[in-house]
PDB file of C-alpha atoms and ligand atoms in Angstrom:
ATOM      1  CA  MET A   1    -136.738 152.957  55.653  1.00 94.00           C
ATOM      2  CA  LYS A   2    -139.186 153.272  52.738  1.00 97.00           C
ATOM      3  CA  LYS A   3    -141.984 150.690  52.645  1.00 98.00           C
ATOM      4  CA  ILE A   4    -143.015 148.717  49.563  1.00 98.00           C
ATOM      5  CA  ILE A   5    -145.829 146.235  49.090  1.00 98.00           C
ATOM      6  CA  VAL A   6    -145.843 143.885  46.107  1.00 99.00           C
ATOM      7  CA  PHE A   7    -148.824 142.318  44.317  1.00 98.00           C
ATOM      8  CA  ALA A   8    -148.149 139.143  42.297  1.00 98.00           C
ATOM      9  CA  SER A   9    -150.280 136.338  40.867  1.00 98.00           C
ATOM     10  CA  GLY A  10    -147.828 133.685  39.769  1.00 97.00           C
ATOM     11  CA  SER A  11    -144.192 132.711  39.832  1.00 98.00           C
ATOM     12  CA  GLY A  12    -143.005 135.899  41.487  1.00 98.00           C
ATOM     13  CA  SER A  13    -139.489 135.940  40.061  1.00 98.00           C
ATOM     14  CA  ASN A  14    -139.686 139.745  39.894  1.00 98.00           C
ATOM     15  CA  ALA A  15    -141.071 139.946  43.436  1.00 98.00           C
ATOM     16  CA  GLU A  16    -138.127 137.854  44.631  1.00 98.00           C
ATOM     17  CA  ARG A  17    -135.577 140.120  42.893  1.00 98.00           C
ATOM     18  CA  ILE A  18    -137.206 143.226  44.378  1.00 98.00           C
ATOM     19  CA  ILE A  19    -137.241 141.754  47.906  1.00 98.00           C
ATOM     20  CA  SER A  20    -133.597 140.617  47.677  1.00 98.00           C
ATOM     21  CA  HIS A  21    -132.475 143.965  46.253  1.00 98.00           C
ATOM     22  CA  CYS A  22    -134.143 145.812  49.146  1.00 98.00           C
ATOM     23  CA  GLN A  23    -132.651 143.425  51.699  1.00 98.00           C
ATOM     24  CA  GLU A  24    -129.188 144.082  50.261  1.00 98.00           C
ATOM     25  CA  LYS A  25    -129.480 147.878  49.950  1.00 96.00           C
ATOM     26  CA  LYS A  26    -131.362 148.392  53.228  1.00 95.00           C
ATOM     27  CA  THR A  27    -132.871 151.732  52.130  1.00 94.00           C
ATOM     28  CA  SER A  28    -136.322 150.224  51.625  1.00 97.00           C
ATOM     29  CA  GLU A  29    -138.203 147.110  52.654  1.00 98.00           C
ATOM     30  CA  VAL A  30    -140.900 144.922  51.115  1.00 98.00           C
ATOM     31  CA  VAL A  31    -143.271 144.719  54.086  1.00 98.00           C
ATOM     32  CA  ARG A  32    -145.847 142.388  52.523  1.00 99.00           C
ATOM     33  CA  VAL A  33    -146.599 140.400  49.369  1.00 99.00           C
ATOM     34  CA  TYR A  34    -150.256 140.262  48.304  1.00 98.00           C
ATOM     35  CA  THR A  35    -151.516 137.493  46.043  1.00 98.00           C
ATOM     36  CA  ASN A  36    -154.864 136.406  44.648  1.00 98.00           C
ATOM     37  CA  ASN A  37    -153.551 132.913  43.943  1.00 98.00           C
ATOM     38  CA  PRO A  38    -153.263 130.466  46.886  1.00 98.00           C
ATOM     39  CA  SER A  39    -150.973 128.171  44.867  1.00 98.00           C
ATOM     40  CA  ALA A  40    -148.707 130.876  43.441  1.00 98.00           C
ATOM     41  CA  LYS A  41    -144.990 130.188  43.655  1.00 98.00           C
ATOM     42  CA  VAL A  42    -144.507 133.737  44.907  1.00 98.00           C
ATOM     43  CA  ILE A  43    -145.788 132.559  48.318  1.00 98.00           C
ATOM     44  CA  GLU A  44    -142.898 130.113  48.693  1.00 98.00           C
ATOM     45  CA  ARG A  45    -140.410 132.757  47.524  1.00 98.00           C
ATOM     46  CA  ALA A  46    -141.712 135.348  50.013  1.00 98.00           C
ATOM     47  CA  ASN A  47    -141.732 132.806  52.856  1.00 98.00           C
ATOM     48  CA  ARG A  48    -138.102 131.945  52.120  1.00 98.00           C
ATOM     49  CA  LEU A  49    -137.165 135.626  52.322  1.00 98.00           C
ATOM     50  CA  LEU A  50    -139.245 136.097  55.511  1.00 98.00           C
ATOM     51  CA  VAL A  51    -141.752 138.512  53.964  1.00 98.00           C
ATOM     52  CA  PRO A  52    -145.383 138.098  55.165  1.00 98.00           C
ATOM     53  CA  VAL A  53    -147.948 137.106  52.528  1.00 98.00           C
ATOM     54  CA  GLU A  54    -151.610 138.111  52.304  1.00 98.00           C
ATOM     55  CA  ILE A  55    -153.803 135.848  50.148  1.00 98.00           C
ATOM     56  CA  PHE A  56    -157.119 137.370  49.067  1.00 98.00           C
ATOM     57  CA  ASN A  57    -160.064 136.699  46.774  1.00 98.00           C
ATOM     58  CA  ARG A  58    -161.839 138.967  44.292  1.00 97.00           C
ATOM     59  CA  GLU A  59    -164.489 139.988  46.801  1.00 98.00           C
ATOM     60  CA  GLU A  60    -161.896 141.131  49.350  1.00 98.00           C
ATOM     61  CA  LEU A  61    -160.072 143.092  46.659  1.00 97.00           C
ATOM     62  CA  ASN A  62    -163.230 144.902  45.612  1.00 95.00           C
ATOM     63  CA  ASP A  63    -165.119 145.365  48.920  1.00 95.00           C
ATOM     64  CA  GLY A  64    -162.492 147.471  50.697  1.00 96.00           C
ATOM     65  CA  THR A  65    -160.914 144.668  52.792  1.00 97.00           C
ATOM     66  CA  ILE A  66    -157.626 144.838  50.887  1.00 98.00           C
ATOM     67  CA  ALA A  67    -157.738 148.646  50.717  1.00 97.00           C
ATOM     68  CA  ALA A  68    -157.900 148.696  54.541  1.00 97.00           C
ATOM     69  CA  LYS A  69    -154.953 146.262  54.817  1.00 98.00           C
ATOM     70  CA  ILE A  70    -152.909 148.386  52.415  1.00 98.00           C
ATOM     71  CA  ALA A  71    -153.703 151.495  54.447  1.00 97.00           C
ATOM     72  CA  GLN A  72    -152.444 149.710  57.576  1.00 98.00           C
ATOM     73  CA  ASP A  73    -149.204 148.813  55.795  1.00 98.00           C
ATOM     74  CA  ASN A  74    -148.885 152.500  54.889  1.00 97.00           C
ATOM     75  CA  PRO A  75    -146.619 151.854  51.872  1.00 98.00           C
ATOM     76  CA  ASP A  76    -144.540 154.465  50.072  1.00 98.00           C
ATOM     77  CA  LEU A  77    -144.915 152.421  46.886  1.00 98.00           C
ATOM     78  CA  ILE A  78    -147.286 149.685  45.655  1.00 98.00           C
ATOM     79  CA  VAL A  79    -145.636 147.465  43.040  1.00 98.00           C
ATOM     80  CA  LEU A  80    -147.592 145.220  40.686  1.00 98.00           C
ATOM     81  CA  ALA A  81    -145.144 142.517  39.582  1.00 98.00           C
ATOM     82  CA  GLY A  82    -147.035 140.011  37.457  1.00 97.00           C
ATOM     83  CA  PHE A  83    -150.397 140.827  39.051  1.00 97.00           C
ATOM     84  CA  LEU A  84    -153.057 139.703  36.608  1.00 93.00           C
ATOM     85  CA  TRP A  85    -156.322 141.148  37.977  1.00 93.00           C
ATOM     86  CA  LYS A  86    -157.470 144.665  37.292  1.00 91.00           C
ATOM     87  CA  PHE A  87    -156.542 146.902  40.209  1.00 92.00           C
ATOM     88  CA  PRO A  88    -159.704 148.509  41.684  1.00 94.00           C
ATOM     89  CA  GLU A  89    -160.270 152.127  40.742  1.00 94.00           C
ATOM     90  CA  SER A  90    -160.996 153.030  44.380  1.00 94.00           C
ATOM     91  CA  ILE A  91    -157.509 151.883  45.458  1.00 95.00           C
ATOM     92  CA  VAL A  92    -155.895 153.641  42.478  1.00 96.00           C
ATOM     93  CA  LYS A  93    -157.619 156.877  43.528  1.00 94.00           C
ATOM     94  CA  SER A  94    -156.541 156.508  47.177  1.00 93.00           C
ATOM     95  CA  PHE A  95    -152.855 156.132  46.259  1.00 94.00           C
ATOM     96  CA  PRO A  96    -152.165 158.639  43.472  1.00 90.00           C
ATOM     97  CA  ASN A  97    -148.741 158.165  41.833  1.00 92.00           C
ATOM     98  CA  LYS A  98    -147.885 155.419  44.306  1.00 96.00           C
ATOM     99  CA  ILE A  99    -148.829 152.363  42.240  1.00 97.00           C
ATOM    100  CA  ILE A 100    -146.560 151.062  39.481  1.00 98.00           C
ATOM    101  CA  ASN A 101    -146.738 148.060  37.157  1.00 97.00           C
ATOM    102  CA  ILE A 102    -144.320 146.209  34.926  1.00 98.00           C
ATOM    103  CA  HIS A 103    -145.529 145.201  31.480  1.00 97.00           C
ATOM    104  CA  PRO A 104    -143.590 142.736  29.297  1.00 98.00           C
ATOM    105  CA  ALA A 105    -143.728 144.780  26.062  1.00 98.00           C
ATOM    106  CA  LEU A 106    -143.090 148.267  24.749  1.00 98.00           C
ATOM    107  CA  LEU A 107    -146.345 150.058  25.604  1.00 97.00           C
ATOM    108  CA  PRO A 108    -148.531 151.421  24.061  1.00 96.00           C
ATOM    109  CA  LYS A 109    -147.996 148.374  21.840  1.00 97.00           C
ATOM    110  CA  TYR A 110    -149.278 145.015  23.116  1.00 97.00           C
ATOM    111  CA  GLY A 111    -151.145 146.370  26.129  1.00 95.00           C
ATOM    112  CA  GLY A 112    -154.750 146.205  27.310  1.00 91.00           C
ATOM    113  CA  LYS A 113    -157.122 143.539  28.567  1.00 87.00           C
ATOM    114  CA  GLY A 114    -155.943 139.947  28.047  1.00 89.00           C
ATOM    115  CA  MET A 115    -152.423 141.111  27.242  1.00 93.00           C
ATOM    116  CA  TYR A 116    -150.344 139.452  29.918  1.00 93.00           C
ATOM    117  CA  GLY A 117    -147.466 137.000  30.128  1.00 91.00           C
ATOM    118  CA  ARG A 118    -147.317 134.522  27.266  1.00 95.00           C
ATOM    119  CA  ASN A 119    -150.187 136.165  25.322  1.00 96.00           C
ATOM    120  CA  VAL A 120    -148.060 139.269  24.897  1.00 98.00           C
ATOM    121  CA  HIS A 121    -145.014 137.360  23.651  1.00 98.00           C
ATOM    122  CA  GLN A 122    -147.105 135.250  21.232  1.00 98.00           C
ATOM    123  CA  ALA A 123    -148.649 138.420  19.743  1.00 98.00           C
ATOM    124  CA  VAL A 124    -145.193 139.971  19.364  1.00 98.00           C
ATOM    125  CA  LEU A 125    -143.954 136.793  17.642  1.00 98.00           C
ATOM    126  CA  ASP A 126    -147.023 136.554  15.358  1.00 98.00           C
ATOM    127  CA  ASN A 127    -146.442 140.153  14.230  1.00 98.00           C
ATOM    128  CA  LYS A 128    -142.821 139.329  13.370  1.00 98.00           C
ATOM    129  CA  GLU A 129    -141.488 142.178  15.507  1.00 98.00           C
ATOM    130  CA  LYS A 130    -137.722 142.606  15.413  1.00 98.00           C
ATOM    131  CA  GLU A 131    -137.645 143.934  18.955  1.00 98.00           C
ATOM    132  CA  THR A 132    -139.742 144.028  22.093  1.00 98.00           C
ATOM    133  CA  GLY A 133    -139.027 145.155  25.644  1.00 98.00           C
ATOM    134  CA  ILE A 134    -140.314 146.124  29.063  1.00 98.00           C
ATOM    135  CA  THR A 135    -142.324 149.071  30.316  1.00 98.00           C
ATOM    136  CA  ILE A 136    -142.564 150.249  33.921  1.00 98.00           C
ATOM    137  CA  HIS A 137    -145.482 152.644  34.310  1.00 97.00           C
ATOM    138  CA  TYR A 138    -147.863 154.254  36.789  1.00 97.00           C
ATOM    139  CA  VAL A 139    -151.197 152.501  37.214  1.00 96.00           C
ATOM    140  CA  ASN A 140    -154.345 154.445  36.461  1.00 91.00           C
ATOM    141  CA  GLU A 141    -157.936 153.282  35.966  1.00 86.00           C
ATOM    142  CA  HIS A 142    -157.284 151.955  32.445  1.00 85.00           C
ATOM    143  CA  TYR A 143    -155.238 148.826  31.731  1.00 78.00           C
ATOM    144  CA  ASP A 144    -151.628 149.662  30.805  1.00 86.00           C
ATOM    145  CA  GLU A 145    -152.273 153.367  30.148  1.00 89.00           C
ATOM    146  CA  GLY A 146    -150.630 155.217  33.064  1.00 94.00           C
ATOM    147  CA  GLY A 147    -147.578 157.442  32.605  1.00 96.00           C
ATOM    148  CA  ILE A 148    -144.446 155.637  31.474  1.00 97.00           C
ATOM    149  CA  ILE A 149    -141.522 155.693  33.913  1.00 98.00           C
ATOM    150  CA  PHE A 150    -139.001 153.459  32.115  1.00 98.00           C
ATOM    151  CA  GLN A 151    -138.651 151.385  28.956  1.00 98.00           C
ATOM    152  CA  LYS A 152    -135.911 149.126  27.661  1.00 98.00           C
ATOM    153  CA  SER A 153    -135.921 147.276  24.356  1.00 98.00           C
ATOM    154  CA  VAL A 154    -134.227 144.080  23.243  1.00 98.00           C
ATOM    155  CA  THR A 155    -133.761 142.445  19.842  1.00 98.00           C
ATOM    156  CA  ILE A 156    -135.690 139.205  19.329  1.00 98.00           C
ATOM    157  CA  GLU A 157    -134.572 138.309  15.822  1.00 97.00           C
ATOM    158  CA  ASP A 158    -133.039 135.131  17.283  1.00 97.00           C
ATOM    159  CA  CYS A 159    -136.251 134.094  19.107  1.00 98.00           C
ATOM    160  CA  ALA A 160    -138.374 131.380  17.463  1.00 98.00           C
ATOM    161  CA  THR A 161    -140.897 130.873  20.280  1.00 98.00           C
ATOM    162  CA  ALA A 162    -142.894 132.893  22.809  1.00 98.00           C
ATOM    163  CA  GLU A 163    -140.915 131.127  25.548  1.00 98.00           C
ATOM    164  CA  ALA A 164    -137.609 132.354  24.108  1.00 98.00           C
ATOM    165  CA  ILE A 165    -138.964 135.908  24.124  1.00 98.00           C
ATOM    166  CA  ALA A 166    -140.262 135.478  27.694  1.00 98.00           C
ATOM    167  CA  GLU A 167    -136.797 134.427  28.799  1.00 98.00           C
ATOM    168  CA  LYS A 168    -135.190 137.555  27.319  1.00 98.00           C
ATOM    169  CA  ILE A 169    -137.875 139.748  28.879  1.00 98.00           C
ATOM    170  CA  HIS A 170    -137.375 138.210  32.309  1.00 98.00           C
ATOM    171  CA  VAL A 171    -133.639 138.954  32.126  1.00 98.00           C
ATOM    172  CA  LEU A 172    -134.419 142.629  31.416  1.00 98.00           C
ATOM    173  CA  GLU A 173    -137.069 142.790  34.138  1.00 98.00           C
ATOM    174  CA  HIS A 174    -134.784 141.314  36.788  1.00 98.00           C
ATOM    175  CA  GLN A 175    -131.975 143.634  35.753  1.00 98.00           C
ATOM    176  CA  TYR A 176    -133.957 146.893  35.774  1.00 98.00           C
ATOM    177  CA  PHE A 177    -137.128 146.658  37.887  1.00 98.00           C
ATOM    178  CA  PRO A 178    -135.449 146.690  41.344  1.00 98.00           C
ATOM    179  CA  LYS A 179    -133.178 149.582  40.310  1.00 98.00           C
ATOM    180  CA  VAL A 180    -136.038 151.654  38.897  1.00 98.00           C
ATOM    181  CA  ILE A 181    -137.971 151.117  42.142  1.00 98.00           C
ATOM    182  CA  GLU A 182    -134.946 152.165  44.203  1.00 97.00           C
ATOM    183  CA  LYS A 183    -134.568 155.334  42.144  1.00 97.00           C
ATOM    184  CA  LEU A 184    -138.273 156.194  42.340  1.00 97.00           C
ATOM    185  CA  LEU A 185    -138.230 155.856  46.118  1.00 97.00           C
ATOM    186  CA  LEU A 186    -135.423 158.397  46.371  1.00 94.00           C
ATOM    187  CA  ASN A 187    -137.900 161.023  45.173  1.00 89.00           C
ATOM    188  CA  ILE A 188    -140.873 159.991  47.320  1.00 85.00           C
TER     189      ILE A 188
HETATM  190  C1  GAR B 201    -143.641 139.390  34.022  1.00 64.97           C
HETATM  191  O1  GAR B 201    -143.015 139.140  32.789  1.00 64.97           O
HETATM  192  C2  GAR B 201    -144.489 140.637  33.954  1.00 64.97           C
HETATM  193  O2  GAR B 201    -143.991 141.596  33.084  1.00 64.97           O
HETATM  194  C3  GAR B 201    -145.792 140.083  33.448  1.00 64.97           C
HETATM  195  O3  GAR B 201    -145.958 138.867  34.117  1.00 64.97           O
HETATM  196  C4  GAR B 201    -144.660 138.285  34.337  1.00 64.97           C
HETATM  197  C5  GAR B 201    -144.578 137.815  35.769  1.00 64.97           C
HETATM  198  O4  GAR B 201    -143.396 137.089  36.001  1.00 64.97           O
HETATM  199  N1  GAR B 201    -146.867 140.987  33.715  1.00 64.97           N
HETATM  200  C6  GAR B 201    -147.893 141.173  32.876  1.00 64.97           C
HETATM  201  O5  GAR B 201    -148.026 140.531  31.846  1.00 64.97           O
HETATM  202  C7  GAR B 201    -148.892 142.231  33.308  1.00 64.97           C
HETATM  203  N2  GAR B 201    -149.754 142.596  32.228  1.00 64.97           N
HETATM  204  P1  GAR B 201    -142.930 136.725  37.464  1.00 64.97           P
HETATM  205  O6  GAR B 201    -144.151 136.180  38.212  1.00 64.97           O
HETATM  206  O7  GAR B 201    -141.888 135.670  37.292  1.00 64.97           O
HETATM  207  O8  GAR B 201    -142.398 137.963  38.112  1.00 64.97           O
END
């Protein structure tokens, strides 16, 4: 059984889909959810699906405490699913090609610092883009710049608000992220 850990900061709808997918397929398991946000909805979702949760602060992320916990979990894959803090370079270096992130736009467009969640969709709307999409990519030491694993685009000509775009993006994410993870793990 391949082991996955998931980092999330907020709602955790992607984390939930990944956990459920693994529980159905039984070829891999989410062994822990890590969050920096003690009031994140992802905690409730993980509890419901019987996955342990580790809540940490910025100091613990950067002083090696979380790196040691990750090492104990010994994951085959580290998945950032709506994790909004920069991932420490030391952890990135310790787990080469084992950390992936999902970004709610077609990178390299609309990436970088401050580009997360609603901010991304508002920028896409303001630029009158006809389409946007999702990008699943490896994490390196620069925001949103690691190698691209998967992209899928969607038309947004019918979207008048950032929320409408977010809804379409979430549908794509839920549809593809668990499957891309499953496929990646086959080759690890
Ligand atoms: C997702 O849309 C994800 O792509 C985005 O946060 C959302 C989390 O939703 N991530 C980023 O913007 C990272 N830069 P969720 O908590 O419901 O899974």
